PDB file of C-alpha atoms in Angstrom:
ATOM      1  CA  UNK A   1       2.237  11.147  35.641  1.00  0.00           C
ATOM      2  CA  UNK A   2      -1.300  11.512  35.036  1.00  0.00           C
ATOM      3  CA  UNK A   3      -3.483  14.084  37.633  1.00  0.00           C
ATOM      4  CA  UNK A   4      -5.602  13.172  39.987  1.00  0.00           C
ATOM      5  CA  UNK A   5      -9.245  12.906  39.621  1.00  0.00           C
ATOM      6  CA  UNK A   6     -10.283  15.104  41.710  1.00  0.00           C
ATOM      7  CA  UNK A   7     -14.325  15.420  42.658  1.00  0.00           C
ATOM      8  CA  UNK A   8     -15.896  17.954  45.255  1.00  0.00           C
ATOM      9  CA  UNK A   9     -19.501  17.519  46.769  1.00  0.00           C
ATOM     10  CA  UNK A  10     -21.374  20.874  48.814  1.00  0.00           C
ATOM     11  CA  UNK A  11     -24.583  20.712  50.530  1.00  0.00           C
ATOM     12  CA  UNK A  12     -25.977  22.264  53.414  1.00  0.00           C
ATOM     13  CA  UNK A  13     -28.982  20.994  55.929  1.00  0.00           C
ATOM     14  CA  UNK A  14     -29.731  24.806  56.055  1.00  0.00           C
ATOM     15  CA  UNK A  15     -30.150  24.931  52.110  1.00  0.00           C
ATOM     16  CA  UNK A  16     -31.372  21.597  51.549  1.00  0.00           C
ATOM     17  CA  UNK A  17     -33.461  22.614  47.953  1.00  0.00           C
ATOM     18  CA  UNK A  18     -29.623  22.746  46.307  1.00  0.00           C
ATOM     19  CA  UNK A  19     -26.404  20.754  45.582  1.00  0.00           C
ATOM     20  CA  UNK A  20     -22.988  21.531  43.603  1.00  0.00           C
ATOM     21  CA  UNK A  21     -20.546  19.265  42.365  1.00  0.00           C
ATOM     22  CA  UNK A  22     -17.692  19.549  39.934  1.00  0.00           C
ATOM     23  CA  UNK A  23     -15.179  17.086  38.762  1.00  0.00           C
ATOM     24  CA  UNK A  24     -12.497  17.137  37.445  1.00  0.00           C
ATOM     25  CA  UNK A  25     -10.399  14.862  34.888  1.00  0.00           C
ATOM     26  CA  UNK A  26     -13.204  11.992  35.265  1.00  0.00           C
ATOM     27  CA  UNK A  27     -13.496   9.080  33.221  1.00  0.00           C
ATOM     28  CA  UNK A  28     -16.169   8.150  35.113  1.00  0.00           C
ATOM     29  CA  UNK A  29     -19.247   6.137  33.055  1.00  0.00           C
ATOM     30  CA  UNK A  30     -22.854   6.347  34.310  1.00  0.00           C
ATOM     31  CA  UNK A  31     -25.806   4.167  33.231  1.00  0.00           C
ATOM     32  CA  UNK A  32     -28.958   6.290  31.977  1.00  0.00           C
ATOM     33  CA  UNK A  33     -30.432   7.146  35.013  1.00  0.00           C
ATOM     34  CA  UNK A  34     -32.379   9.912  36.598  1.00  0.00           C
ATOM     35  CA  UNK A  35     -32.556  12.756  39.436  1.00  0.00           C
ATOM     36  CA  UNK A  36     -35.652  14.074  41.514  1.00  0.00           C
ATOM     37  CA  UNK A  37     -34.404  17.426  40.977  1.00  0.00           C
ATOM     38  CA  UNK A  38     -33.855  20.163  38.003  1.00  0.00           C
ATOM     39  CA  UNK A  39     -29.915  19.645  36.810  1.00  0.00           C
ATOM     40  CA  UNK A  40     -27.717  21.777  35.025  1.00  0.00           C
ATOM     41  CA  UNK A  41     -24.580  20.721  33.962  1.00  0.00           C
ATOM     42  CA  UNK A  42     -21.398  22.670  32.006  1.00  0.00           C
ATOM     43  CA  UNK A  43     -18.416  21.492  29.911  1.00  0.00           C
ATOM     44  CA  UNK A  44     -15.315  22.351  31.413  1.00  0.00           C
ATOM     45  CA  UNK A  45     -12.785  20.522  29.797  1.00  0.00           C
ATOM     46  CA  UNK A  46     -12.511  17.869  27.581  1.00  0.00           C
ATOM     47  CA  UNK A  47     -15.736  16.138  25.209  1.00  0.00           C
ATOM     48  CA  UNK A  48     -18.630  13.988  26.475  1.00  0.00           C
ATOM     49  CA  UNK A  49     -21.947  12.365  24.929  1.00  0.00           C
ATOM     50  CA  UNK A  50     -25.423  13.586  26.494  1.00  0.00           C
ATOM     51  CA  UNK A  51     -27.838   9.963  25.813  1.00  0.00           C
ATOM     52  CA  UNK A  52     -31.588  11.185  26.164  1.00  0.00           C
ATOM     53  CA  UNK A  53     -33.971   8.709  24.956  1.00  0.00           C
ATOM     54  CA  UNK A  54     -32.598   7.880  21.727  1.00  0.00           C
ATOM     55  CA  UNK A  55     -31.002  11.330  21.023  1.00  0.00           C
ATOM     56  CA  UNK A  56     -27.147  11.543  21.428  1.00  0.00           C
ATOM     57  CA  UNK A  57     -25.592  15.160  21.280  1.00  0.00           C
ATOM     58  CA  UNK A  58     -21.818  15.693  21.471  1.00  0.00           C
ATOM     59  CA  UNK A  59     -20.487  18.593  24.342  1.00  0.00           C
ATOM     60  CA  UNK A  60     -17.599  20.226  24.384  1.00  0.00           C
ATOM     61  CA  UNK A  61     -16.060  22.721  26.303  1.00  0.00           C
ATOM     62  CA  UNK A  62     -18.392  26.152  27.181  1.00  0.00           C
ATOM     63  CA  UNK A  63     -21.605  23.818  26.754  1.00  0.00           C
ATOM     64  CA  UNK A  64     -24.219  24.085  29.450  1.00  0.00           C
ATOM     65  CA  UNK A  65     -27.439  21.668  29.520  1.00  0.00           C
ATOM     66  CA  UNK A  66     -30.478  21.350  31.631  1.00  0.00           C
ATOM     67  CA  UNK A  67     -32.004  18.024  32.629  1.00  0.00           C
ATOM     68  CA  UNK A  68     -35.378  18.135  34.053  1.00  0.00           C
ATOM     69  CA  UNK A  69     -36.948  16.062  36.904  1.00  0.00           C
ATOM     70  CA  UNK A  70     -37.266  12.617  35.795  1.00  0.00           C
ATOM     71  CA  UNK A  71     -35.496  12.632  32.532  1.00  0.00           C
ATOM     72  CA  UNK A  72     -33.558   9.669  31.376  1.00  0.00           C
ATOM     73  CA  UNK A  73     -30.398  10.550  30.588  1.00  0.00           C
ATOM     74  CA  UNK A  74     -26.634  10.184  30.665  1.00  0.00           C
ATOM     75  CA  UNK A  75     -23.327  11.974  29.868  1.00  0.00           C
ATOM     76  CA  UNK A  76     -19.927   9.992  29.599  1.00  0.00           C
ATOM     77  CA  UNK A  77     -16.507  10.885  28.166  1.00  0.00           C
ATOM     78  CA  UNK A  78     -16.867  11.245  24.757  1.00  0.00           C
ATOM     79  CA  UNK A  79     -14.109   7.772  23.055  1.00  0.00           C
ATOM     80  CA  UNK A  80     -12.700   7.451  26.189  1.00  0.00           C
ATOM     81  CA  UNK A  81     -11.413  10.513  27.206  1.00  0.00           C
ATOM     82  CA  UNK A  82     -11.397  12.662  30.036  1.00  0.00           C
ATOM     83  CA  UNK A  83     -13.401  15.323  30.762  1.00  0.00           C
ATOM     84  CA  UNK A  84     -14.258  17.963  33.731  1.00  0.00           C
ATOM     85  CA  UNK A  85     -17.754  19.127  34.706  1.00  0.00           C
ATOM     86  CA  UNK A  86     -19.793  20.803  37.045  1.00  0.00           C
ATOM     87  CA  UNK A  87     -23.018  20.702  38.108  1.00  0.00           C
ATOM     88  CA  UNK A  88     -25.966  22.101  39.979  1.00  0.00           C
ATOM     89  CA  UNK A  89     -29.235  20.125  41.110  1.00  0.00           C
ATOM     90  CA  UNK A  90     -31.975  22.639  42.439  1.00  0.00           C
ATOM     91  CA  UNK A  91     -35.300  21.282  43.793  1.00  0.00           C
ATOM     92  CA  UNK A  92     -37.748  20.900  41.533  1.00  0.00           C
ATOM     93  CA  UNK A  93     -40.668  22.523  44.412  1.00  0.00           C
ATOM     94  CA  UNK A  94     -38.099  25.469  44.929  1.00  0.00           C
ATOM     95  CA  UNK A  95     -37.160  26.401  41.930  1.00  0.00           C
ATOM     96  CA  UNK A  96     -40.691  26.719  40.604  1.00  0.00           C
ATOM     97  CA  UNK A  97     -41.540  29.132  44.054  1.00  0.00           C
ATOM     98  CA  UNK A  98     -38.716  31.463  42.972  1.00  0.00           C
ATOM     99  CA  UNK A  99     -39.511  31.184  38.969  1.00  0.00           C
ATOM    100  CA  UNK A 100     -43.022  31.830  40.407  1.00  0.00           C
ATOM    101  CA  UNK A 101     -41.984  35.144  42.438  1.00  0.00           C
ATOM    102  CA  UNK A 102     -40.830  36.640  38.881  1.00  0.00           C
ATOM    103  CA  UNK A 103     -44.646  37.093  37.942  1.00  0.00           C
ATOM    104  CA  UNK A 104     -44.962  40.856  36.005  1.00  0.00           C
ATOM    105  CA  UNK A 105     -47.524  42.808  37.649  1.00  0.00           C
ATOM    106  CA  UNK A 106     -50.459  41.729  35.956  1.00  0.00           C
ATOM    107  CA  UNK A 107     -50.136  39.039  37.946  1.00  0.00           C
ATOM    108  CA  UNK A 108     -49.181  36.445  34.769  1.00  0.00           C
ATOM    109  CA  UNK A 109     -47.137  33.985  36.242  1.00  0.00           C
ATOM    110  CA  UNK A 110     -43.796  33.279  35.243  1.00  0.00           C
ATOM    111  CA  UNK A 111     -42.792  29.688  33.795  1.00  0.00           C
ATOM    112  CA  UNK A 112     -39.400  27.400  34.091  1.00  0.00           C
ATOM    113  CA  UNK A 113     -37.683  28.077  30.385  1.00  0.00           C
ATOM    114  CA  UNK A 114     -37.101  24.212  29.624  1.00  0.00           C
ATOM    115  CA  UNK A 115     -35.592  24.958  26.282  1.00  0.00           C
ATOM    116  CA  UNK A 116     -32.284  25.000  27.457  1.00  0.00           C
ATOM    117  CA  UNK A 117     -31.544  21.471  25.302  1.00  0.00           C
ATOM    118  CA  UNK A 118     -27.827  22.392  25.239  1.00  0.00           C
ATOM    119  CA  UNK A 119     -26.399  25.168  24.756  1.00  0.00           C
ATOM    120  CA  UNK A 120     -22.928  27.605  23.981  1.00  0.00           C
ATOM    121  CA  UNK A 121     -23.384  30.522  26.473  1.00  0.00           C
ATOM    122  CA  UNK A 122     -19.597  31.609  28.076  1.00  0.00           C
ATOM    123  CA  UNK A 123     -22.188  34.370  29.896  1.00  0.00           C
ATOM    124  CA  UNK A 124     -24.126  31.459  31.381  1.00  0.00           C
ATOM    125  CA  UNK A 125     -21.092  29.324  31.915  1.00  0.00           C
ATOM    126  CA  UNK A 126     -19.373  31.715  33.633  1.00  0.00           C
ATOM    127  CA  UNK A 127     -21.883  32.410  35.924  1.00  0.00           C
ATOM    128  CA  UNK A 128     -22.675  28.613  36.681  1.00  0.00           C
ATOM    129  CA  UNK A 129     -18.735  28.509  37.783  1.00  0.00           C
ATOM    130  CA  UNK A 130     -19.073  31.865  39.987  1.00  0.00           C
ATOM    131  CA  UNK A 131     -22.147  30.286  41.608  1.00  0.00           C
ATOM    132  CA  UNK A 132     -20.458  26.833  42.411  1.00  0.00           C
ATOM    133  CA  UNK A 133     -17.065  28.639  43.313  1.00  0.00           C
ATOM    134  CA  UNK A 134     -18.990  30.120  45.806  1.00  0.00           C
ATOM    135  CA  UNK A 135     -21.419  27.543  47.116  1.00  0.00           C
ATOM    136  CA  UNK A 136     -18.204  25.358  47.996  1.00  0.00           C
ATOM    137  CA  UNK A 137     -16.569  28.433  49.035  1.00  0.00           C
ATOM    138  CA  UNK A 138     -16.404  29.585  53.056  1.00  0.00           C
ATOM    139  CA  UNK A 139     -18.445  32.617  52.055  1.00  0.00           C
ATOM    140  CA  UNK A 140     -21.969  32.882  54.835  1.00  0.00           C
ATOM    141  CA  UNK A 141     -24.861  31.072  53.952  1.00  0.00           C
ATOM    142  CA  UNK A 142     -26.809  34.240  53.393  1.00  0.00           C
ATOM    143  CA  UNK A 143     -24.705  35.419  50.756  1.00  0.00           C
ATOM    144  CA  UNK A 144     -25.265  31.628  49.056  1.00  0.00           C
ATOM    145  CA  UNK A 145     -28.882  31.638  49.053  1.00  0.00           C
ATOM    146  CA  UNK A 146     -29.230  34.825  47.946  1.00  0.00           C
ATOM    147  CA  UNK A 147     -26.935  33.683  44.774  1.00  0.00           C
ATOM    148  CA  UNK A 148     -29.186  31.127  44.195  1.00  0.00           C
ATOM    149  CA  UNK A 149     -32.143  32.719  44.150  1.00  0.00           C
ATOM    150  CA  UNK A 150     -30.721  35.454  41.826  1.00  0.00           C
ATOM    151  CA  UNK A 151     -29.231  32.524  39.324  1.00  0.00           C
ATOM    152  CA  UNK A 152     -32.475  30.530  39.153  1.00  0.00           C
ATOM    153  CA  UNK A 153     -34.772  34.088  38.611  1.00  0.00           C
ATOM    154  CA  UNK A 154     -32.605  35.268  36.220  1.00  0.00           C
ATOM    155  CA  UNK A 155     -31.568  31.701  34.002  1.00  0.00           C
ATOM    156  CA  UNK A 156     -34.725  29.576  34.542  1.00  0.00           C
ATOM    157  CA  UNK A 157     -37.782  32.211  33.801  1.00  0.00           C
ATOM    158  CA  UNK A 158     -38.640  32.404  30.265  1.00  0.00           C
ATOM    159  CA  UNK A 159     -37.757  35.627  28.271  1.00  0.00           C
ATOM    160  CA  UNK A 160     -40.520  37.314  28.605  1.00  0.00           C
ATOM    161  CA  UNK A 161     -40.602  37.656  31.666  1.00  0.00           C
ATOM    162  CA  UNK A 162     -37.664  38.509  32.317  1.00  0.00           C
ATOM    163  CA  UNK A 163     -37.106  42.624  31.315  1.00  0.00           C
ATOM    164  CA  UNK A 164     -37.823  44.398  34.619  1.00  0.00           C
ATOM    165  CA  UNK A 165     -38.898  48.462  35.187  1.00  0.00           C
ATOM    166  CA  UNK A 166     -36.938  50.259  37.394  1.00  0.00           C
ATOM    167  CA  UNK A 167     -38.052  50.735  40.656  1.00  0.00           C
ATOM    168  CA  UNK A 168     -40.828  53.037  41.432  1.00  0.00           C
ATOM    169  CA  UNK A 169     -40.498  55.428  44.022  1.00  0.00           C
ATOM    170  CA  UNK A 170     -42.800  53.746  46.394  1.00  0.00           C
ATOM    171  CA  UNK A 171     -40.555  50.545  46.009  1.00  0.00           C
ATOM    172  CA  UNK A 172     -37.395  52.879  46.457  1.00  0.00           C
ATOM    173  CA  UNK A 173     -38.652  53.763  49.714  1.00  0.00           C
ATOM    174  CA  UNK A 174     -39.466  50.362  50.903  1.00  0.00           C
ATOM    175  CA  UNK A 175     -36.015  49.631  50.086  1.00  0.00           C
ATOM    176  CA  UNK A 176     -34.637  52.499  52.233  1.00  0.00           C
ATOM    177  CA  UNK A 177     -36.433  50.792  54.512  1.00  0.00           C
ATOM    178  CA  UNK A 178     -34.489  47.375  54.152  1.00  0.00           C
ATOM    179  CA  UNK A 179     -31.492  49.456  54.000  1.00  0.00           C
ATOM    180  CA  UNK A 180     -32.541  50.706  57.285  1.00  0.00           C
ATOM    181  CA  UNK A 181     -33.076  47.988  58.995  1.00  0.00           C
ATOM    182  CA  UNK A 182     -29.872  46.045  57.696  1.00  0.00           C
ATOM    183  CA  UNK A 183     -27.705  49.336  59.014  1.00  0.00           C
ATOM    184  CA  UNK A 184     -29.718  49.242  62.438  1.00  0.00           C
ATOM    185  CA  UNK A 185     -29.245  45.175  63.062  1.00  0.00           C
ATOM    186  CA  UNK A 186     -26.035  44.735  61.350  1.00  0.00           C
ATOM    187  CA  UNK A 187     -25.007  42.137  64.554  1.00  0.00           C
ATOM    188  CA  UNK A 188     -27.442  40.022  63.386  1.00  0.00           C
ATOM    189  CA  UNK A 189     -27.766  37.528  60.436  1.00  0.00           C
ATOM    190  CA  UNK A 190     -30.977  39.069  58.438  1.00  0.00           C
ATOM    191  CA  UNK A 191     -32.551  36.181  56.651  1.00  0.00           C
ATOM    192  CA  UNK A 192     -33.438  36.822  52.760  1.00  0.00           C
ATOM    193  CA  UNK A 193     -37.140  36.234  53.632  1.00  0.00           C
ATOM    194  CA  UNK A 194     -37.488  38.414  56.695  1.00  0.00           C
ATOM    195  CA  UNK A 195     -35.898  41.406  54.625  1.00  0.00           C
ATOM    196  CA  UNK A 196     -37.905  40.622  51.687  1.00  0.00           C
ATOM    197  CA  UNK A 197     -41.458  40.536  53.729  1.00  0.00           C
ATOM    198  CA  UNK A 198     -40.372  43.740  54.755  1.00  0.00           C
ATOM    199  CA  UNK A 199     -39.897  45.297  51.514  1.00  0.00           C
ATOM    200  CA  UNK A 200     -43.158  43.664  50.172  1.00  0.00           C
ATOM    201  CA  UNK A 201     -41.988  41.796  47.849  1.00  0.00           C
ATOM    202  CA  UNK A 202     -40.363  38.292  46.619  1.00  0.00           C
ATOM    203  CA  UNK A 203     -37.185  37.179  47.592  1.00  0.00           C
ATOM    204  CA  UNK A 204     -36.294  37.882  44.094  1.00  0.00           C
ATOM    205  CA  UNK A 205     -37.929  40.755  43.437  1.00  0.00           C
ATOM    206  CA  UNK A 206     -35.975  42.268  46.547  1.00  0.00           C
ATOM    207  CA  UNK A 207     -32.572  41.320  45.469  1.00  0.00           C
ATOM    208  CA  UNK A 208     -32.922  42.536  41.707  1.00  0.00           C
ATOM    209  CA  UNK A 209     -34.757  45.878  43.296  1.00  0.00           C
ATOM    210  CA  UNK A 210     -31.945  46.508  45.550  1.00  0.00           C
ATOM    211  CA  UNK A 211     -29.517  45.801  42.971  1.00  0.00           C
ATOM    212  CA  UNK A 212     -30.588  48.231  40.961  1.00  0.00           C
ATOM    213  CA  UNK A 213     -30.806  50.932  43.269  1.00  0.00           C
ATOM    214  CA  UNK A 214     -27.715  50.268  45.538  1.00  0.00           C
ATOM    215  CA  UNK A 215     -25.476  47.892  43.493  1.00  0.00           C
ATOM    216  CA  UNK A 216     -25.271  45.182  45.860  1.00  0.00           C
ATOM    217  CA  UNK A 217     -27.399  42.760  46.799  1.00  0.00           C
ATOM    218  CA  UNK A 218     -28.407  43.497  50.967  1.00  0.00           C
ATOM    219  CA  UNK A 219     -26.634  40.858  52.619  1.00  0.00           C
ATOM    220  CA  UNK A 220     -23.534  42.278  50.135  1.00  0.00           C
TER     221      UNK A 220
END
């Protein structure tokens, strides 16, 4: 008996900027077409085609790609097969704000890495699956957005920009501050921005900071 096809859909009017999707034993065929937002995509199972203009590049399992804004494109089972996939579409207007919040301290601003063509990263693979498992997940929206913002810092900002110093210890005690202040208003759900205007930094910035220091990210 052959399985189901099975597709699941997540999006949120509270974190409108993203959407996940993953299917699973599709045969599903799409016409070259387009999306208003960045897309990246991963080979679960099975073999596909990627069409981009007139470049066609064969995917297998482990392969993740990135589509940008406005690119013609298309990805179908590769002879007629099935395949399984996931994706994630970010907004093209947030993503750049949070690639934007990893400028180094000169003040250099960072830049979206488009050179992701298509690659074979497990690492990056496995941590596109973690991050849909839990945006479709029951887990609180806090914990979500502060997964995303973590993802797209750390996968979408070029190389160099990437290595980060430790904290300093005036950051160290502006995060004893947001440590503070999540022990003293734990009743309450402490949006990423709030805690991250009172550290003095980006939302990113925050949530790599505290990381380091604590081993959790605050709302963890």
């Amino acid at each position: 008996m052959a399985r189901p096809v099975i597709h699941r859909f997540w999006r949120s009017a509270e974190l409108p900027f993203v959407e996940s999707r993953w299917a699973n034993d599709s045969r599903a065929c799409y016409a070259p077409h387009t999306h208003a937002a960045w897309s990246i995509g991963a080979v679960d199972d099975g073999r596909s085609v990627l069409t981009r203009g007139r470049q066609r590049q064969r995917l297998t399992r482990g392969d993740v790609v990135l589509i940008a804004p406005d690119e013609v494109h298309c990805c179908n089972p590769d002879e007629d097969g099935r395949w399984s996939y996931q994706m994630l579409y970010l907004e093209s207007a947030w993503l750049r704000a949070v690639v934007g919040e990893s400028s180094d301290a000169s003040g250099s601003g960072a830049a979206i890495d488009e050179q992701l063509a298509a690659v074979r990263a497990p690492t990056l693979h496995a941590r596109l699956t973690r991050l849909n498992a839990l945006l479709q997940s029951d887990a609180a929206l806090p914990d979500k957005e502060a997964a995303l913002v973590l993802f797209a810092g750390d996968v979408f900002v070029r190389p160099a920009h990437s290595a980060r110093p430790p904290p300093a210890a005036a950051q160290r005690a502006r995060l004893r501050e947001v440590r503070e202040a999540i022990a003293e208003r734990c009743s309450e759900t402490l949006r990423l921005d709030e805690l991250a205007a009172l550290a003095g930094m980006s939302r990113y910035r925050l949530l790599r900071a505290f990381r380091a220091v604590y081993g959790m990210t605050p709302h963890a």
